[in-house]
Amino acid sequence: MACYELGLCTFRKTIARHEQVRARSRKLLLDNIRGERLGRLIDQGCMRCALNMLADLGVDGASVYEEDFEKCFLEDTRSFYRNESLSFLSQNSCPDYLERVELRLAEEMARVSNYLHVSTRSKLQLILEAELISAHASTLIERQDSGFYILLTHSEHRMRDLARMHNLFSQVPATLGLLRDALYMHVRTVGQSLVNDESKAEQPVEFLHCLLNLKKKYDGVVSDAFNGETIAQKRLKEAFESFINADTRCVSCLVIYVDELMKAGFKGAKEGEVEEELGNVLAIFRYLQDKDIFEALYKQHLAKRLLNRRSASFEAERQMLAKLKGECGYRYTTKLEGMFTDIKFSKDATMKYCSSSLGENHNNKPTIACDLDVTMLTAGYWPMQSLVPCILPSCAVVATELFKDFYLKEHSGRKLTWVTSCGSAELKVSISETARYELAVSTYQMCILALFNNRRIDDVLLFQDIARTTRIPESELKRHLISLCTPKHRILKKSAKGKSVAKTDTFQINTAFSPRLKRIRVPLVAMKEVSSHPHHHVPIAVEEDRRHLCEATVVRIMKARKHSSHNDLIAEVTRQLHQRFFPQPHFIKKSIESLIEREYLERCDHDARMYTYLA
Amino acid sequence: FLDNAEFRPFFKFCFEFNREGTKRFLERDTALALLPLCIEDRSKHTLNFLEFLETKPEDFKINRDQWCSFLDFSLAVGPAPEFDGWDSEESSWPILIDEYVEFVQEKLKET
């Protein structure tokens, strides 16, 4: 052994570890540290020398620094911080506690640089993280007055505290996981209470605004407090998906929200505004599981807008379609685009028709042709159910037949059916010298009122007769009749009092009706929606669509693979369909069984879990 | 006995023979009478399954896949109440079989 080392060993044995030195010096060292932690100024240089000395004495296999100092130091540190954190937390708010933790952590790291041996650093770090952060993680998250949940609720003012919390918890990955879970739980709870809020149930637009605000708020939390980390973003997305898809009402609210924007909100809007709003809409759309229900509802509302000329901006409509196409592929939007093409084509065709009939009419007076404004709908694109048209009054029949002849001359071989459930008419009413006015009514209402032509003024018509002559479906007939008998627009008198129409009722012209305005639009009474909308209401048409799609997908997969196990098939079908809607395994099974029965597939003889494609 | 390679075609034949003409199913009552005849207590599920079938409405029909699966099921899955070998999560059995298992489990819960 070298001389120097021998000297160290001797020093160690005789002095440093002398029974009257060892314990005392350790106690002094620890007391100093404790004092400094409590705010006292100590001689750091002296500390450094002493501890370096202990480290140097660790030769020849002995570990003096660890045994004579570090072990006790770490235990001391642990109990010190255990106590301090408990008492501080019990008397202070969570954000204040976290601020203190930050300070303490910095202080201890400085201590390492100043006089502790560098090897202590990681061990010290572990203890600090355990006692200051891990031990209190759930309290910090859940405490009712100032915990994480509360900070989230007031995130606008508490961003710094949230960021600090994230920063500290990031040092202990297990607690960071707790924090992310808490974020998920909180957003989910807040979202669920919004969705279940009955007062918002009647106000789709307001509901959407609240939803968008929610998204903005928590997007902010993730970007500012969570540093935009991808895992937090993912949890946020999961939270939104969980409560939005718990109730299909969200789908219809989104559709109505867009409807309002297209009808009114986008009037006079600048291009940037439209882009931003639609971007918001798409952000919510992405969370939807039942994208096919959205498509069906959107189509219905779009049809109404296009037919009633309610779109404030075609440009905005097109932009929305483009966004949907970008999100879901071109097949999602072909029918919607077809509707636009129909509208444009109809405009051109109507103009052509009007000018051609003017050409034939040598009086140069406006002809009956120009009184008719026709929109041609390609049957496959529009959501109308094909009902049998009602019987139109004779004046209307003349006009419609003329148009039909003109159209079929150019497009022979096509079949035209008038959609009498839609459409409107302008009627000029003259009952007497004083009672003259104009009415804007629906097609059905026109049919009803036209029946009173060429009769005595006080003639009475039976409900049954009206039904028989016009062939309007009964429930619609009731609705359109009621609209003509409301207190505000009592154009007809109903025999029996009350809000509803009975089959035995009779109707008469109300000669006393004298409107203030010359031209009145007669509003339709709203249909009583079946209000027993369960939370997972899937429209029948969509349900059928899903069945067809699922079966077609199974067939396509089996045709390619020839054989497949049950689980693989379920997984692949889900993979192919889930962008549009989520197919439950039970739902897929039904499709499989139906295909087995129709002999598209069969089960393998030797393995009931395998299917084989039957060519 | 059930394992016998000749039993399977026989069991299938029982279904085919009792079909009416071009129809691809058996009426409920036909199945109720037929099942004890051709498989009896060789399957530990027969009695329970018959009880289950009786809860179905009169116009209920059983198709070939369901019928043959009953045999495979009897071979693969143990008797109530354990139903060893039946996996509720990833069952590839016809839905009718799943309903049958649930029916028996519900019944046992009540007693």
PDB file of N, CA and C in Angstrom, chain A residues 401-442:
ATOM      1  N   GLU A 401     -98.041  20.509 -66.585  1.00  0.00           N
ATOM      2  CA  GLU A 401     -98.016  19.650 -67.766  1.00  0.00           C
ATOM      3  C   GLU A 401     -97.206  20.284 -68.884  1.00  0.00           C
ATOM      4  N   LEU A 402     -97.361  21.607 -69.072  1.00  0.00           N
ATOM      5  CA  LEU A 402     -96.583  22.306 -70.094  1.00  0.00           C
ATOM      6  C   LEU A 402     -95.093  22.112 -69.860  1.00  0.00           C
ATOM      7  N   PHE A 403     -94.716  22.274 -68.597  1.00  0.00           N
ATOM      8  CA  PHE A 403     -93.294  22.137 -68.298  1.00  0.00           C
ATOM      9  C   PHE A 403     -92.821  20.718 -68.566  1.00  0.00           C
ATOM     10  N   LYS A 404     -93.632  19.761 -68.121  1.00  0.00           N
ATOM     11  CA  LYS A 404     -93.256  18.358 -68.283  1.00  0.00           C
ATOM     12  C   LYS A 404     -93.021  18.033 -69.760  1.00  0.00           C
ATOM     13  N   ASP A 405     -93.927  18.524 -70.620  1.00  0.00           N
ATOM     14  CA  ASP A 405     -93.774  18.267 -72.056  1.00  0.00           C
ATOM     15  C   ASP A 405     -92.472  18.844 -72.566  1.00  0.00           C
ATOM     16  N   PHE A 406     -92.216  20.086 -72.164  1.00  0.00           N
ATOM     17  CA  PHE A 406     -90.998  20.747 -72.619  1.00  0.00           C
ATOM     18  C   PHE A 406     -89.755  19.957 -72.195  1.00  0.00           C
ATOM     19  N   TYR A 407     -89.752  19.537 -70.943  1.00  0.00           N
ATOM     20  CA  TYR A 407     -88.576  18.849 -70.411  1.00  0.00           C
ATOM     21  C   TYR A 407     -88.357  17.502 -71.075  1.00  0.00           C
ATOM     22  N   LEU A 408     -89.466  16.757 -71.236  1.00  0.00           N
ATOM     23  CA  LEU A 408     -89.327  15.404 -71.771  1.00  0.00           C
ATOM     24  C   LEU A 408     -88.973  15.415 -73.252  1.00  0.00           C
ATOM     25  N   LYS A 409     -89.236  16.561 -73.914  1.00  0.00           N
ATOM     26  CA  LYS A 409     -88.815  16.656 -75.309  1.00  0.00           C
ATOM     27  C   LYS A 409     -87.299  16.564 -75.390  1.00  0.00           C
ATOM     28  N   GLU A 410     -86.652  17.209 -74.440  1.00  0.00           N
ATOM     29  CA  GLU A 410     -85.189  17.193 -74.441  1.00  0.00           C
ATOM     30  C   GLU A 410     -84.624  15.939 -73.803  1.00  0.00           C
ATOM     31  N   HIS A 411     -85.309  15.460 -72.777  1.00  0.00           N
ATOM     32  CA  HIS A 411     -84.770  14.302 -72.053  1.00  0.00           C
ATOM     33  C   HIS A 411     -85.793  13.189 -72.070  1.00  0.00           C
ATOM     34  N   SER A 412     -86.070  12.658 -73.223  1.00  0.00           N
ATOM     35  CA  SER A 412     -87.065  11.593 -73.264  1.00  0.00           C
ATOM     36  C   SER A 412     -86.473  10.372 -72.588  1.00  0.00           C
ATOM     37  N   GLY A 413     -87.316   9.569 -72.006  1.00  0.00           N
ATOM     38  CA  GLY A 413     -86.815   8.380 -71.341  1.00  0.00           C
ATOM     39  C   GLY A 413     -86.654   8.600 -69.855  1.00  0.00           C
ATOM     40  N   ARG A 414     -86.694   9.880 -69.418  1.00  0.00           N
ATOM     41  CA  ARG A 414     -86.631  10.121 -67.978  1.00  0.00           C
ATOM     42  C   ARG A 414     -88.026  10.134 -67.414  1.00  0.00           C
ATOM     43  N   LYS A 415     -88.112   9.853 -66.102  1.00  0.00           N
ATOM     44  CA  LYS A 415     -89.414   9.827 -65.451  1.00  0.00           C
ATOM     45  C   LYS A 415     -89.482  10.992 -64.474  1.00  0.00           C
ATOM     46  N   LEU A 416     -90.531  11.807 -64.599  1.00  0.00           N
ATOM     47  CA  LEU A 416     -90.705  12.953 -63.715  1.00  0.00           C
ATOM     48  C   LEU A 416     -91.866  12.736 -62.775  1.00  0.00           C
ATOM     49  N   THR A 417     -91.641  12.993 -61.490  1.00  0.00           N
ATOM     50  CA  THR A 417     -92.731  12.931 -60.517  1.00  0.00           C
ATOM     51  C   THR A 417     -92.691  14.206 -59.699  1.00  0.00           C
ATOM     52  N   TRP A 418     -93.834  14.858 -59.574  1.00  0.00           N
ATOM     53  CA  TRP A 418     -93.881  16.093 -58.794  1.00  0.00           C
ATOM     54  C   TRP A 418     -93.840  15.773 -57.306  1.00  0.00           C
ATOM     55  N   VAL A 419     -92.944  16.459 -56.587  1.00  0.00           N
ATOM     56  CA  VAL A 419     -92.852  16.249 -55.140  1.00  0.00           C
ATOM     57  C   VAL A 419     -93.778  17.245 -54.472  1.00  0.00           C
ATOM     58  N   THR A 420     -95.044  16.865 -54.355  1.00  0.00           N
ATOM     59  CA  THR A 420     -96.030  17.822 -53.853  1.00  0.00           C
ATOM     60  C   THR A 420     -95.910  18.047 -52.351  1.00  0.00           C
ATOM     61  N   SER A 421     -95.133  17.193 -51.662  1.00  0.00           N
ATOM     62  CA  SER A 421     -94.969  17.423 -50.229  1.00  0.00           C
ATOM     63  C   SER A 421     -94.105  18.639 -49.972  1.00  0.00           C
ATOM     64  N   CYS A 422     -93.420  19.094 -51.025  1.00  0.00           N
ATOM     65  CA  CYS A 422     -92.626  20.319 -50.881  1.00  0.00           C
ATOM     66  C   CYS A 422     -93.209  21.384 -51.788  1.00  0.00           C
ATOM     67  N   GLY A 423     -92.529  22.498 -51.853  1.00  0.00           N
ATOM     68  CA  GLY A 423     -92.966  23.516 -52.801  1.00  0.00           C
ATOM     69  C   GLY A 423     -93.876  24.529 -52.169  1.00  0.00           C
ATOM     70  N   SER A 424     -94.030  25.666 -52.854  1.00  0.00           N
ATOM     71  CA  SER A 424     -94.881  26.732 -52.325  1.00  0.00           C
ATOM     72  C   SER A 424     -95.605  27.405 -53.478  1.00  0.00           C
ATOM     73  N   ALA A 425     -96.598  28.201 -53.114  1.00  0.00           N
ATOM     74  CA  ALA A 425     -97.406  28.881 -54.125  1.00  0.00           C
ATOM     75  C   ALA A 425     -97.792  30.255 -53.623  1.00  0.00           C
ATOM     76  N   GLU A 426     -98.007  31.168 -54.595  1.00  0.00           N
ATOM     77  CA  GLU A 426     -98.508  32.497 -54.253  1.00  0.00           C
ATOM     78  C   GLU A 426     -99.939  32.577 -54.764  1.00  0.00           C
ATOM     79  N   LEU A 427    -100.848  32.849 -53.825  1.00  0.00           N
ATOM     80  CA  LEU A 427    -102.261  32.907 -54.221  1.00  0.00           C
ATOM     81  C   LEU A 427    -102.786  34.333 -54.123  1.00  0.00           C
ATOM     82  N   LYS A 428    -103.532  34.741 -55.133  1.00  0.00           N
ATOM     83  CA  LYS A 428    -104.223  36.033 -55.046  1.00  0.00           C
ATOM     84  C   LYS A 428    -105.656  35.759 -54.631  1.00  0.00           C
ATOM     85  N   VAL A 429    -106.006  36.280 -53.461  1.00  0.00           N
ATOM     86  CA  VAL A 429    -107.355  36.037 -52.933  1.00  0.00           C
ATOM     87  C   VAL A 429    -108.207  37.287 -53.110  1.00  0.00           C
ATOM     88  N   SER A 430    -109.378  37.117 -53.740  1.00  0.00           N
ATOM     89  CA  SER A 430    -110.318  38.240 -53.730  1.00  0.00           C
ATOM     90  C   SER A 430    -111.707  37.703 -53.417  1.00  0.00           C
ATOM     91  N   ILE A 431    -112.100  37.985 -52.186  1.00  0.00           N
ATOM     92  CA  ILE A 431    -113.391  37.491 -51.703  1.00  0.00           C
ATOM     93  C   ILE A 431    -114.459  38.548 -51.932  1.00  0.00           C
ATOM     94  N   SER A 432    -114.058  39.778 -51.689  1.00  0.00           N
ATOM     95  CA  SER A 432    -114.980  40.890 -51.929  1.00  0.00           C
ATOM     96  C   SER A 432    -114.149  42.105 -52.270  1.00  0.00           C
ATOM     97  N   GLU A 433    -114.808  43.240 -52.455  1.00  0.00           N
ATOM     98  CA  GLU A 433    -114.060  44.455 -52.777  1.00  0.00           C
ATOM     99  C   GLU A 433    -113.030  44.769 -51.711  1.00  0.00           C
ATOM    100  N   THR A 434    -113.435  44.539 -50.458  1.00  0.00           N
ATOM    101  CA  THR A 434    -112.522  44.885 -49.367  1.00  0.00           C
ATOM    102  C   THR A 434    -111.562  43.756 -49.038  1.00  0.00           C
ATOM    103  N   ALA A 435    -112.066  42.535 -49.190  1.00  0.00           N
ATOM    104  CA  ALA A 435    -111.212  41.414 -48.779  1.00  0.00           C
ATOM    105  C   ALA A 435    -110.367  40.947 -49.955  1.00  0.00           C
ATOM    106  N   ARG A 436    -109.256  41.665 -50.159  1.00  0.00           N
ATOM    107  CA  ARG A 436    -108.303  41.238 -51.188  1.00  0.00           C
ATOM    108  C   ARG A 436    -106.928  41.147 -50.568  1.00  0.00           C
ATOM    109  N   TYR A 437    -106.268  40.029 -50.760  1.00  0.00           N
ATOM    110  CA  TYR A 437    -104.909  39.895 -50.226  1.00  0.00           C
ATOM    111  C   TYR A 437    -104.186  38.776 -50.947  1.00  0.00           C
ATOM    112  N   GLU A 438    -102.896  38.728 -50.715  1.00  0.00           N
ATOM    113  CA  GLU A 438    -102.073  37.667 -51.295  1.00  0.00           C
ATOM    114  C   GLU A 438    -101.561  36.744 -50.199  1.00  0.00           C
ATOM    115  N   LEU A 439    -101.502  35.474 -50.514  1.00  0.00           N
ATOM    116  CA  LEU A 439    -101.019  34.489 -49.550  1.00  0.00           C
ATOM    117  C   LEU A 439     -99.835  33.715 -50.123  1.00  0.00           C
ATOM    118  N   ALA A 440     -98.814  33.524 -49.278  1.00  0.00           N
ATOM    119  CA  ALA A 440     -97.712  32.626 -49.648  1.00  0.00           C
ATOM    120  C   ALA A 440     -97.927  31.346 -48.854  1.00  0.00           C
ATOM    121  N   VAL A 441     -98.229  30.253 -49.580  1.00  0.00           N
ATOM    122  CA  VAL A 441     -98.627  29.022 -48.890  1.00  0.00           C
ATOM    123  C   VAL A 441     -97.859  27.823 -49.432  1.00  0.00           C
ATOM    124  N   SER A 442     -98.027  26.698 -48.776  1.00  0.00           N
ATOM    125  CA  SER A 442     -97.411  25.455 -49.254  1.00  0.00           C
ATOM    126  C   SER A 442     -98.276  24.873 -50.361  1.00  0.00           C
TER     127      SER A 442
END
